[in-house]
PDB file of C-alpha atoms in Angstrom:
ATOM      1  CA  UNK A   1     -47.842 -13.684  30.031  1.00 66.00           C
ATOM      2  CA  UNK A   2     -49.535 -16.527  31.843  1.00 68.00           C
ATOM      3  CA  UNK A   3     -46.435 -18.406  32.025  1.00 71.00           C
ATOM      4  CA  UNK A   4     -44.515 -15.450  33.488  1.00 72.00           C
ATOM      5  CA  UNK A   5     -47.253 -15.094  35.953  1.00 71.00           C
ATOM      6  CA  UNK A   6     -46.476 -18.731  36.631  1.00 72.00           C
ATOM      7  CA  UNK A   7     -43.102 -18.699  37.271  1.00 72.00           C
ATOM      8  CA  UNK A   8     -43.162 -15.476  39.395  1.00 70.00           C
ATOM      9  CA  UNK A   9     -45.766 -17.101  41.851  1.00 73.00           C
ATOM     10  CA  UNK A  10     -43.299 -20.644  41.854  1.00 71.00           C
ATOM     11  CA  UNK A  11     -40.965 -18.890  43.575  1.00 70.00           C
ATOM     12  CA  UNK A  12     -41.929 -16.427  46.021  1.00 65.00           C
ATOM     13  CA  UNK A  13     -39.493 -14.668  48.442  1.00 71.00           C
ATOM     14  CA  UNK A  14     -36.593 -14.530  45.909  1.00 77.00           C
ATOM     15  CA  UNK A  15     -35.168 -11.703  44.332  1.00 78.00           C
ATOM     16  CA  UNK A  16     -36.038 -12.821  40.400  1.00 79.00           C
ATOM     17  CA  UNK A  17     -39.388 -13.679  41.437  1.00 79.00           C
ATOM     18  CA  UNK A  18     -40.386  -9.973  42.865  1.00 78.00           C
ATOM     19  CA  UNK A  19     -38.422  -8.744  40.126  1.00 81.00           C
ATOM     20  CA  UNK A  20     -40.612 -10.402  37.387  1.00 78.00           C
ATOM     21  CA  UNK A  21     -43.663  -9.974  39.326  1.00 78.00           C
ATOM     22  CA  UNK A  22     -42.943  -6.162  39.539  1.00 81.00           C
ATOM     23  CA  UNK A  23     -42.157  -6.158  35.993  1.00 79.00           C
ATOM     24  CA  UNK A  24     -45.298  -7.803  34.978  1.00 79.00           C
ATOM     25  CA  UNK A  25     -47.597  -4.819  36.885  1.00 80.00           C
ATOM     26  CA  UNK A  26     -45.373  -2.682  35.291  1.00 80.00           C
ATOM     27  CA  UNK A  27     -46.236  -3.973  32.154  1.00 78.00           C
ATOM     28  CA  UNK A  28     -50.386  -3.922  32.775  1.00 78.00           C
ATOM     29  CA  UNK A  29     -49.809  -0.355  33.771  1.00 78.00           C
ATOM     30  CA  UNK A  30     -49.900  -0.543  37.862  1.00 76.00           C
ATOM     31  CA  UNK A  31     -47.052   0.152  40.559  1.00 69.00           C
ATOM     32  CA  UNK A  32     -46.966  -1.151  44.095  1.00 64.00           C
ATOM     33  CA  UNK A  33     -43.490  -2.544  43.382  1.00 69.00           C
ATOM     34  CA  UNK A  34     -41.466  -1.457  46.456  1.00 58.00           C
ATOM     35  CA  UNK A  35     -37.489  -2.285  46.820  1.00 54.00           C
ATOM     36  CA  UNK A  36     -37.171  -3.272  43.129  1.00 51.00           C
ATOM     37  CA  UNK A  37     -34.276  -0.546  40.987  1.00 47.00           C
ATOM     38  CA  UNK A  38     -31.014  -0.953  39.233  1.00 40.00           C
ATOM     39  CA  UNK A  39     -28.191   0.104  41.362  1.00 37.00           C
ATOM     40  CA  UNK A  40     -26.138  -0.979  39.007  1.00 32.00           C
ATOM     41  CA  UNK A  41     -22.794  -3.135  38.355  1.00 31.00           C
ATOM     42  CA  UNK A  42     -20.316  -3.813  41.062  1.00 36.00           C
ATOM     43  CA  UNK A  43     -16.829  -4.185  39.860  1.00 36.00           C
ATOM     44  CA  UNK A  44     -14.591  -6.608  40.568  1.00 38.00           C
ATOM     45  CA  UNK A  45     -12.847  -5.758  44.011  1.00 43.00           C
ATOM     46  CA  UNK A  46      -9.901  -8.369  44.421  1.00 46.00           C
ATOM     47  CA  UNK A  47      -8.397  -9.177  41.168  1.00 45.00           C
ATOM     48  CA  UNK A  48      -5.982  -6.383  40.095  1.00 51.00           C
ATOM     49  CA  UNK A  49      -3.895  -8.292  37.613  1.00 56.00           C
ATOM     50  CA  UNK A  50      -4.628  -9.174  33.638  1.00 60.00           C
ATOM     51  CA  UNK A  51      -7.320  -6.357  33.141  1.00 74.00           C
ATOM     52  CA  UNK A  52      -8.566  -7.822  30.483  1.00 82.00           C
ATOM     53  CA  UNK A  53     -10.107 -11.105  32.244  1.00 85.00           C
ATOM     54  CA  UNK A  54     -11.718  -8.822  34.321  1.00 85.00           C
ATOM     55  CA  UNK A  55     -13.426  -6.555  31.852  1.00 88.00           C
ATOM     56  CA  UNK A  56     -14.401  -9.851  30.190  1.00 87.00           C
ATOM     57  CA  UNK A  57     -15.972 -11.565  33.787  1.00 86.00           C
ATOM     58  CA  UNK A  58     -17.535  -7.462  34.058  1.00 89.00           C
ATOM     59  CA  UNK A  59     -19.292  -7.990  30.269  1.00 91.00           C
ATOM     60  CA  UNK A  60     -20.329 -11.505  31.476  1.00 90.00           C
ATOM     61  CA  UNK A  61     -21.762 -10.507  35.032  1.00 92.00           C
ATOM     62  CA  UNK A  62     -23.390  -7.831  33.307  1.00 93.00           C
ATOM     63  CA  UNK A  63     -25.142 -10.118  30.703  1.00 92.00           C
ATOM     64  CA  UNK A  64     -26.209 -12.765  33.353  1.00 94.00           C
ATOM     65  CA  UNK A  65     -27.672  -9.500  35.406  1.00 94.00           C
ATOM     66  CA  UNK A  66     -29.934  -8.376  32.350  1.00 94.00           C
ATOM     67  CA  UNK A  67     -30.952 -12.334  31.900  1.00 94.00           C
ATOM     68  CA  UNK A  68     -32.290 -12.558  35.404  1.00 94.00           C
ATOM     69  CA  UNK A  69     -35.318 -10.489  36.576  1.00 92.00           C
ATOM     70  CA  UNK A  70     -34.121  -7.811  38.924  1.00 92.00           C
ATOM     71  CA  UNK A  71     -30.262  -8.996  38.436  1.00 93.00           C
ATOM     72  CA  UNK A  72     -29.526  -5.214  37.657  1.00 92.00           C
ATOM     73  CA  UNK A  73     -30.398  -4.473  41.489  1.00 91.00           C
ATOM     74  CA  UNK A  74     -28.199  -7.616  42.858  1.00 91.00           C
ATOM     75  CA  UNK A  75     -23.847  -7.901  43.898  1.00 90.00           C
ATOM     76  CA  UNK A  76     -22.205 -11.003  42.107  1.00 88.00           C
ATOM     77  CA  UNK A  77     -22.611 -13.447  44.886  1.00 88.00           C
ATOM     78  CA  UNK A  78     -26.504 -12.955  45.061  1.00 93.00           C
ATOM     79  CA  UNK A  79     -26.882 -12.837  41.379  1.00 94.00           C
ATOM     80  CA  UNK A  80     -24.985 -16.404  41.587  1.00 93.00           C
ATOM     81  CA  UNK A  81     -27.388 -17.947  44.000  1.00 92.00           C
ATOM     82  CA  UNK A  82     -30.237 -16.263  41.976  1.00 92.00           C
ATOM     83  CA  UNK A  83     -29.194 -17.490  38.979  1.00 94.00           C
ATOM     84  CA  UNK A  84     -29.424 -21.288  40.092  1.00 93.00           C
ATOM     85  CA  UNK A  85     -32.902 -21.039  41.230  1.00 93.00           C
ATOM     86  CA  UNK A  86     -33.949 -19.080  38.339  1.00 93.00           C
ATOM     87  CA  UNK A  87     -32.739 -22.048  36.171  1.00 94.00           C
ATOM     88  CA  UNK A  88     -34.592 -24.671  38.373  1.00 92.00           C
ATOM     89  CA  UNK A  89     -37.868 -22.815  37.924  1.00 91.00           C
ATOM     90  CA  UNK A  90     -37.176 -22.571  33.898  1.00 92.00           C
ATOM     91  CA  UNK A  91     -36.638 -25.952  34.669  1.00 92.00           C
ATOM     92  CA  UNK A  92     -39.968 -26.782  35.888  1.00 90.00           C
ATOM     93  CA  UNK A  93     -41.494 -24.539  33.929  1.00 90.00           C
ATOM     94  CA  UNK A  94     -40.737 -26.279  30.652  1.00 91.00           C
ATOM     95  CA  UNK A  95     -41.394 -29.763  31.728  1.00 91.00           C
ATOM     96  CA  UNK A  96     -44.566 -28.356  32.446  1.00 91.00           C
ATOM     97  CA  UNK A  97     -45.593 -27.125  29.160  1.00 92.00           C
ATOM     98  CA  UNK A  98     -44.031 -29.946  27.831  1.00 92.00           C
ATOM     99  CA  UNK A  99     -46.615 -32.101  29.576  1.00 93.00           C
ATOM    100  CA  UNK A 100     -49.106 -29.823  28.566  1.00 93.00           C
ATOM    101  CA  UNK A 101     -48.013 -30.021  24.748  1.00 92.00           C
ATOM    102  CA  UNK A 102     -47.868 -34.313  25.143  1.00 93.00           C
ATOM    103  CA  UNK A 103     -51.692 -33.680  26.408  1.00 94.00           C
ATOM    104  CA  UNK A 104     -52.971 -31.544  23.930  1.00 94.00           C
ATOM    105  CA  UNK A 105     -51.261 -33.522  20.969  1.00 92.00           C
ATOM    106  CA  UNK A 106     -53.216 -36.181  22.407  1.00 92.00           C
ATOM    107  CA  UNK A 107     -56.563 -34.612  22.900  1.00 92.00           C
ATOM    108  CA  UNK A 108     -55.657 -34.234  18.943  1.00 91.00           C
ATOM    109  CA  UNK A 109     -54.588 -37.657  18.062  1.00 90.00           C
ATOM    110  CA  UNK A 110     -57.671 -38.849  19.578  1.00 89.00           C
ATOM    111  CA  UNK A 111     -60.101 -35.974  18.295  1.00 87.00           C
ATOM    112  CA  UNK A 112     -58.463 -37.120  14.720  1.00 88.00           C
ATOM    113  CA  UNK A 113     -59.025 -40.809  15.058  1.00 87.00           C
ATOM    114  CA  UNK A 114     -62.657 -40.236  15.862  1.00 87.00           C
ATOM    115  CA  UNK A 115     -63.442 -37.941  12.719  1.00 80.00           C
ATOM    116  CA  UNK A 116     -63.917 -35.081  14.621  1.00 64.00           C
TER     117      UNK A 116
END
């Protein structure tokens, strides 16, 4: 939960971030999340030839719009550009706990080597 909280408040003013936010008060039981719904999947608009390619981008759009917070809500080029910066704060995100991990092994090492 804490590093949710974390990587909604890295990124203010993007989509994800509200999204996750939202989802978070949603999750302790309060609202206040305004502009934040599924409107659902846009299809495809200019490809009209081999339908199967296009169900198969659809399927993939549609998985990449439940991996992002509030991708449900968003049309393929947003969820695109969402996407990317939704990777770069993973990013960050787990080079900070891996930092955190290298300090607390250690805080453990040295705890160890003094008996304790």
């Amino acid at each position: 939960m804490a590093a949710e909280i974390g990587l909604a408040a890295s990124s203010k003013g993007r989509h994800w971030s509200r999204a996750l936010h939202c989802r978070l008060l949603l999750k302790n039981g309060k609202s206040g999340c305004i502009g934040y719904g599924a409107h659902g999947f846009s299809e495809a608009k200019e490809v009209k030839e081999g339908g199967d390619e296009v169900v198969e981008i659809e399927k993939r759009v549609k998985v990449l719009q439940s991996l992002v917070p509030g991708g449900e809500a968003m049309e393929m080029e947003s969820l695109f550009e969402e996407t990317a910066d939704y990777i770069e704060a993973l990013e960050e995100q787990v080079s900070a706990m891996r930092a955190l991990a290298t300090f607390l092994d250690a805080l453990e090492k040295e705890k160890w080597m003094m008996g304790g």
